[in-house]
Amino acid sequence: SCILRRLKKTPQARHMTINPIFMSDEQVNNVLVKVSAEVARRNMDTNSMIRELYEDLKTKDEEIVHITQERDFTQKKNKVFIRIAEEIRDN
């Protein structure tokens, strides 16, 4: 029942009439193969989307680290310039 409900949602199954009482073992096996293939395809699509998101996040993290390092370097450089300017002013 649960399998049949799920099957009705797959594109291939929309054109099939399913009457469990009159299905042979071979027909049941064929339906299960189609269901398994559809589930596998959807899982692959989902995994592919997850991988893309992961790569995108990794790239963004690397950009953030780079920007943070640049900002930290600029702040340190500015502190050195300020210290030099203060020493020049004091002398």
mmCIF file with all atom_site columns, C-alpha atoms in Angstrom:
data_model
loop_
_atom_site.group_PDB
_atom_site.id
_atom_site.type_symbol
_atom_site.label_atom_id
_atom_site.label_alt_id
_atom_site.label_comp_id
_atom_site.label_asym_id
_atom_site.label_entity_id
_atom_site.label_seq_id
_atom_site.pdbx_PDB_ins_code
_atom_site.Cartn_x
_atom_site.Cartn_y
_atom_site.Cartn_z
_atom_site.occupancy
_atom_site.B_iso_or_equiv
_atom_site.pdbx_formal_charge
_atom_site.auth_seq_id
_atom_site.auth_comp_id
_atom_site.auth_asym_id
_atom_site.auth_atom_id
_atom_site.pdbx_PDB_model_num
ATOM 1  C CA . SER A 1 1  ? 0.000  0.000   0.000   1.00 0.00 ? 1  SER A CA 1
ATOM 2  C CA . CYS A 1 2  ? 2.770  2.410   0.979   1.00 0.00 ? 2  CYS A CA 1
ATOM 3  C CA . ILE A 1 3  ? 4.843  1.301   -2.028  1.00 0.00 ? 3  ILE A CA 1
ATOM 4  C CA . LEU A 1 4  ? 1.859  1.722   -4.322  1.00 0.00 ? 4  LEU A CA 1
ATOM 5  C CA . ARG A 1 5  ? 1.181  5.219   -2.997  1.00 0.00 ? 5  ARG A CA 1
ATOM 6  C CA . ARG A 1 6  ? 4.818  6.182   -3.572  1.00 0.00 ? 6  ARG A CA 1
ATOM 7  C CA . LEU A 1 7  ? 4.821  4.589   -7.002  1.00 0.00 ? 7  LEU A CA 1
ATOM 8  C CA . LYS A 1 8  ? 1.845  6.662   -8.113  1.00 0.00 ? 8  LYS A CA 1
ATOM 9  C CA . LYS A 1 9  ? 3.989  9.773   -7.605  1.00 0.00 ? 9  LYS A CA 1
ATOM 10 C CA . THR A 1 10 ? 6.703  8.627   -10.021 1.00 0.00 ? 10 THR A CA 1
ATOM 11 C CA . PRO A 1 11 ? 6.473  9.852   -13.636 1.00 0.00 ? 11 PRO A CA 1
ATOM 12 C CA . GLN A 1 12 ? 6.517  6.324   -15.108 1.00 0.00 ? 12 GLN A CA 1
ATOM 13 C CA . ALA A 1 13 ? 3.750  5.136   -12.799 1.00 0.00 ? 13 ALA A CA 1
ATOM 14 C CA . ARG A 1 14 ? 1.265  7.845   -13.711 1.00 0.00 ? 14 ARG A CA 1
ATOM 15 C CA . HIS A 1 15 ? 0.475  5.895   -16.875 1.00 0.00 ? 15 HIS A CA 1
ATOM 16 C CA . MET A 1 16 ? 0.173  2.511   -15.188 1.00 0.00 ? 16 MET A CA 1
ATOM 17 C CA . THR A 1 17 ? -2.986 1.012   -13.759 1.00 0.00 ? 17 THR A CA 1
ATOM 18 C CA . ILE A 1 18 ? -2.150 -0.881  -10.611 1.00 0.00 ? 18 ILE A CA 1
ATOM 19 C CA . ASN A 1 19 ? -4.499 -3.497  -9.284  1.00 0.00 ? 19 ASN A CA 1
ATOM 20 C CA . PRO A 1 20 ? -2.614 -5.479  -6.607  1.00 0.00 ? 20 PRO A CA 1
ATOM 21 C CA . ILE A 1 21 ? -5.098 -8.364  -6.663  1.00 0.00 ? 21 ILE A CA 1
ATOM 22 C CA . PHE A 1 22 ? -4.288 -9.299  -10.279 1.00 0.00 ? 22 PHE A CA 1
ATOM 23 C CA . MET A 1 23 ? -0.555 -8.546  -10.359 1.00 0.00 ? 23 MET A CA 1
ATOM 24 C CA . SER A 1 24 ? 1.774  -11.462 -11.042 1.00 0.00 ? 24 SER A CA 1
ATOM 25 C CA . ASP A 1 25 ? 5.078  -11.810 -9.198  1.00 0.00 ? 25 ASP A CA 1
ATOM 26 C CA . GLU A 1 26 ? 6.861  -10.635 -12.336 1.00 0.00 ? 26 GLU A CA 1
ATOM 27 C CA . GLN A 1 27 ? 4.692  -7.502  -12.519 1.00 0.00 ? 27 GLN A CA 1
ATOM 28 C CA . VAL A 1 28 ? 5.316  -6.789  -8.831  1.00 0.00 ? 28 VAL A CA 1
ATOM 29 C CA . ASN A 1 29 ? 9.063  -7.231  -9.391  1.00 0.00 ? 29 ASN A CA 1
ATOM 30 C CA . ASN A 1 30 ? 8.964  -4.884  -12.401 1.00 0.00 ? 30 ASN A CA 1
ATOM 31 C CA . VAL A 1 31 ? 7.141  -2.260  -10.368 1.00 0.00 ? 31 VAL A CA 1
ATOM 32 C CA . LEU A 1 32 ? 9.641  -2.606  -7.509  1.00 0.00 ? 32 LEU A CA 1
ATOM 33 C CA . VAL A 1 33 ? 12.554 -2.248  -9.936  1.00 0.00 ? 33 VAL A CA 1
ATOM 34 C CA . LYS A 1 34 ? 11.008 0.954   -11.321 1.00 0.00 ? 34 LYS A CA 1
ATOM 35 C CA . VAL A 1 35 ? 10.399 2.291   -7.820  1.00 0.00 ? 35 VAL A CA 1
ATOM 36 C CA . SER A 1 36 ? 13.977 1.469   -6.789  1.00 0.00 ? 36 SER A CA 1
ATOM 37 C CA . ALA A 1 37 ? 15.364 3.156   -9.902  1.00 0.00 ? 37 ALA A CA 1
ATOM 38 C CA . GLU A 1 38 ? 13.295 6.286   -9.278  1.00 0.00 ? 38 GLU A CA 1
ATOM 39 C CA . VAL A 1 39 ? 14.364 6.446   -5.615  1.00 0.00 ? 39 VAL A CA 1
ATOM 40 C CA . ALA A 1 40 ? 18.017 6.003   -6.632  1.00 0.00 ? 40 ALA A CA 1
ATOM 41 C CA . ARG A 1 41 ? 17.709 8.757   -9.262  1.00 0.00 ? 41 ARG A CA 1
ATOM 42 C CA . ARG A 1 42 ? 16.168 11.170  -6.762  1.00 0.00 ? 42 ARG A CA 1
ATOM 43 C CA . ASN A 1 43 ? 18.859 10.348  -4.206  1.00 0.00 ? 43 ASN A CA 1
ATOM 44 C CA . MET A 1 44 ? 21.562 11.031  -6.802  1.00 0.00 ? 44 MET A CA 1
ATOM 45 C CA . ASP A 1 45 ? 19.956 14.381  -7.647  1.00 0.00 ? 45 ASP A CA 1
ATOM 46 C CA . THR A 1 46 ? 19.754 15.278  -3.962  1.00 0.00 ? 46 THR A CA 1
ATOM 47 C CA . ASN A 1 47 ? 23.352 14.210  -3.311  1.00 0.00 ? 47 ASN A CA 1
ATOM 48 C CA . SER A 1 48 ? 24.510 16.227  -6.308  1.00 0.00 ? 48 SER A CA 1
ATOM 49 C CA . MET A 1 49 ? 22.733 19.344  -4.998  1.00 0.00 ? 49 MET A CA 1
ATOM 50 C CA . ILE A 1 50 ? 24.249 18.806  -1.542  1.00 0.00 ? 50 ILE A CA 1
ATOM 51 C CA . ARG A 1 51 ? 27.745 18.485  -3.073  1.00 0.00 ? 51 ARG A CA 1
ATOM 52 C CA . GLU A 1 52 ? 27.256 21.726  -5.032  1.00 0.00 ? 52 GLU A CA 1
ATOM 53 C CA . LEU A 1 53 ? 26.117 23.547  -1.903  1.00 0.00 ? 53 LEU A CA 1
ATOM 54 C CA . TYR A 1 54 ? 29.063 22.154  0.053   1.00 0.00 ? 54 TYR A CA 1
ATOM 55 C CA . GLU A 1 55 ? 31.546 23.319  -2.608  1.00 0.00 ? 55 GLU A CA 1
ATOM 56 C CA . ASP A 1 56 ? 29.889 26.741  -2.708  1.00 0.00 ? 56 ASP A CA 1
ATOM 57 C CA . LEU A 1 57 ? 30.101 27.057  1.080   1.00 0.00 ? 57 LEU A CA 1
ATOM 58 C CA . LYS A 1 58 ? 33.733 25.925  1.041   1.00 0.00 ? 58 LYS A CA 1
ATOM 59 C CA . THR A 1 59 ? 34.554 28.618  -1.530  1.00 0.00 ? 59 THR A CA 1
ATOM 60 C CA . LYS A 1 60 ? 32.741 31.263  0.507   1.00 0.00 ? 60 LYS A CA 1
ATOM 61 C CA . ASP A 1 61 ? 34.569 30.160  3.679   1.00 0.00 ? 61 ASP A CA 1
ATOM 62 C CA . GLU A 1 62 ? 37.903 30.467  1.860   1.00 0.00 ? 62 GLU A CA 1
ATOM 63 C CA . GLU A 1 63 ? 36.936 33.958  0.661   1.00 0.00 ? 63 GLU A CA 1
ATOM 64 C CA . ILE A 1 64 ? 35.989 34.970  4.210   1.00 0.00 ? 64 ILE A CA 1
ATOM 65 C CA . VAL A 1 65 ? 39.304 33.657  5.571   1.00 0.00 ? 65 VAL A CA 1
ATOM 66 C CA . HIS A 1 66 ? 41.201 35.560  2.861   1.00 0.00 ? 66 HIS A CA 1
ATOM 67 C CA . ILE A 1 67 ? 39.299 38.799  3.562   1.00 0.00 ? 67 ILE A CA 1
ATOM 68 C CA . THR A 1 68 ? 39.866 38.374  7.312   1.00 0.00 ? 68 THR A CA 1
ATOM 69 C CA . GLN A 1 69 ? 43.598 37.814  6.788   1.00 0.00 ? 69 GLN A CA 1
ATOM 70 C CA . GLU A 1 70 ? 43.824 40.901  4.568   1.00 0.00 ? 70 GLU A CA 1
ATOM 71 C CA . ARG A 1 71 ? 41.943 42.982  7.137   1.00 0.00 ? 71 ARG A CA 1
ATOM 72 C CA . ASP A 1 72 ? 44.173 41.753  9.979   1.00 0.00 ? 72 ASP A CA 1
ATOM 73 C CA . PHE A 1 73 ? 47.295 42.508  7.937   1.00 0.00 ? 73 PHE A CA 1
ATOM 74 C CA . THR A 1 74 ? 46.001 46.007  7.110   1.00 0.00 ? 74 THR A CA 1
ATOM 75 C CA . GLN A 1 75 ? 45.248 46.665  10.778  1.00 0.00 ? 75 GLN A CA 1
ATOM 76 C CA . LYS A 1 76 ? 48.750 45.540  11.820  1.00 0.00 ? 76 LYS A CA 1
ATOM 77 C CA . LYS A 1 77 ? 50.312 47.648  9.042   1.00 0.00 ? 77 LYS A CA 1
ATOM 78 C CA . ASN A 1 78 ? 48.303 50.695  10.151  1.00 0.00 ? 78 ASN A CA 1
ATOM 79 C CA . LYS A 1 79 ? 49.433 50.221  13.762  1.00 0.00 ? 79 LYS A CA 1
ATOM 80 C CA . VAL A 1 80 ? 53.072 50.152  12.606  1.00 0.00 ? 80 VAL A CA 1
ATOM 81 C CA . PHE A 1 81 ? 52.581 53.330  10.530  1.00 0.00 ? 81 PHE A CA 1
ATOM 82 C CA . ILE A 1 82 ? 50.870 55.070  13.454  1.00 0.00 ? 82 ILE A CA 1
ATOM 83 C CA . ARG A 1 83 ? 53.702 54.059  15.786  1.00 0.00 ? 83 ARG A CA 1
ATOM 84 C CA . ILE A 1 84 ? 56.301 55.344  13.277  1.00 0.00 ? 84 ILE A CA 1
ATOM 85 C CA . ALA A 1 85 ? 54.357 58.607  12.848  1.00 0.00 ? 85 ALA A CA 1
ATOM 86 C CA . GLU A 1 86 ? 54.157 59.050  16.627  1.00 0.00 ? 86 GLU A CA 1
ATOM 87 C CA . GLU A 1 87 ? 57.907 58.429  16.992  1.00 0.00 ? 87 GLU A CA 1
ATOM 88 C CA . ILE A 1 88 ? 58.675 60.951  14.235  1.00 0.00 ? 88 ILE A CA 1
ATOM 89 C CA . ARG A 1 89 ? 56.350 63.497  15.857  1.00 0.00 ? 89 ARG A CA 1
ATOM 90 C CA . ASP A 1 90 ? 57.922 62.962  19.287  1.00 0.00 ? 90 ASP A CA 1
ATOM 91 C CA . ASN A 1 91 ? 61.444 63.453  17.880  1.00 0.00 ? 91 ASN A CA 1
#
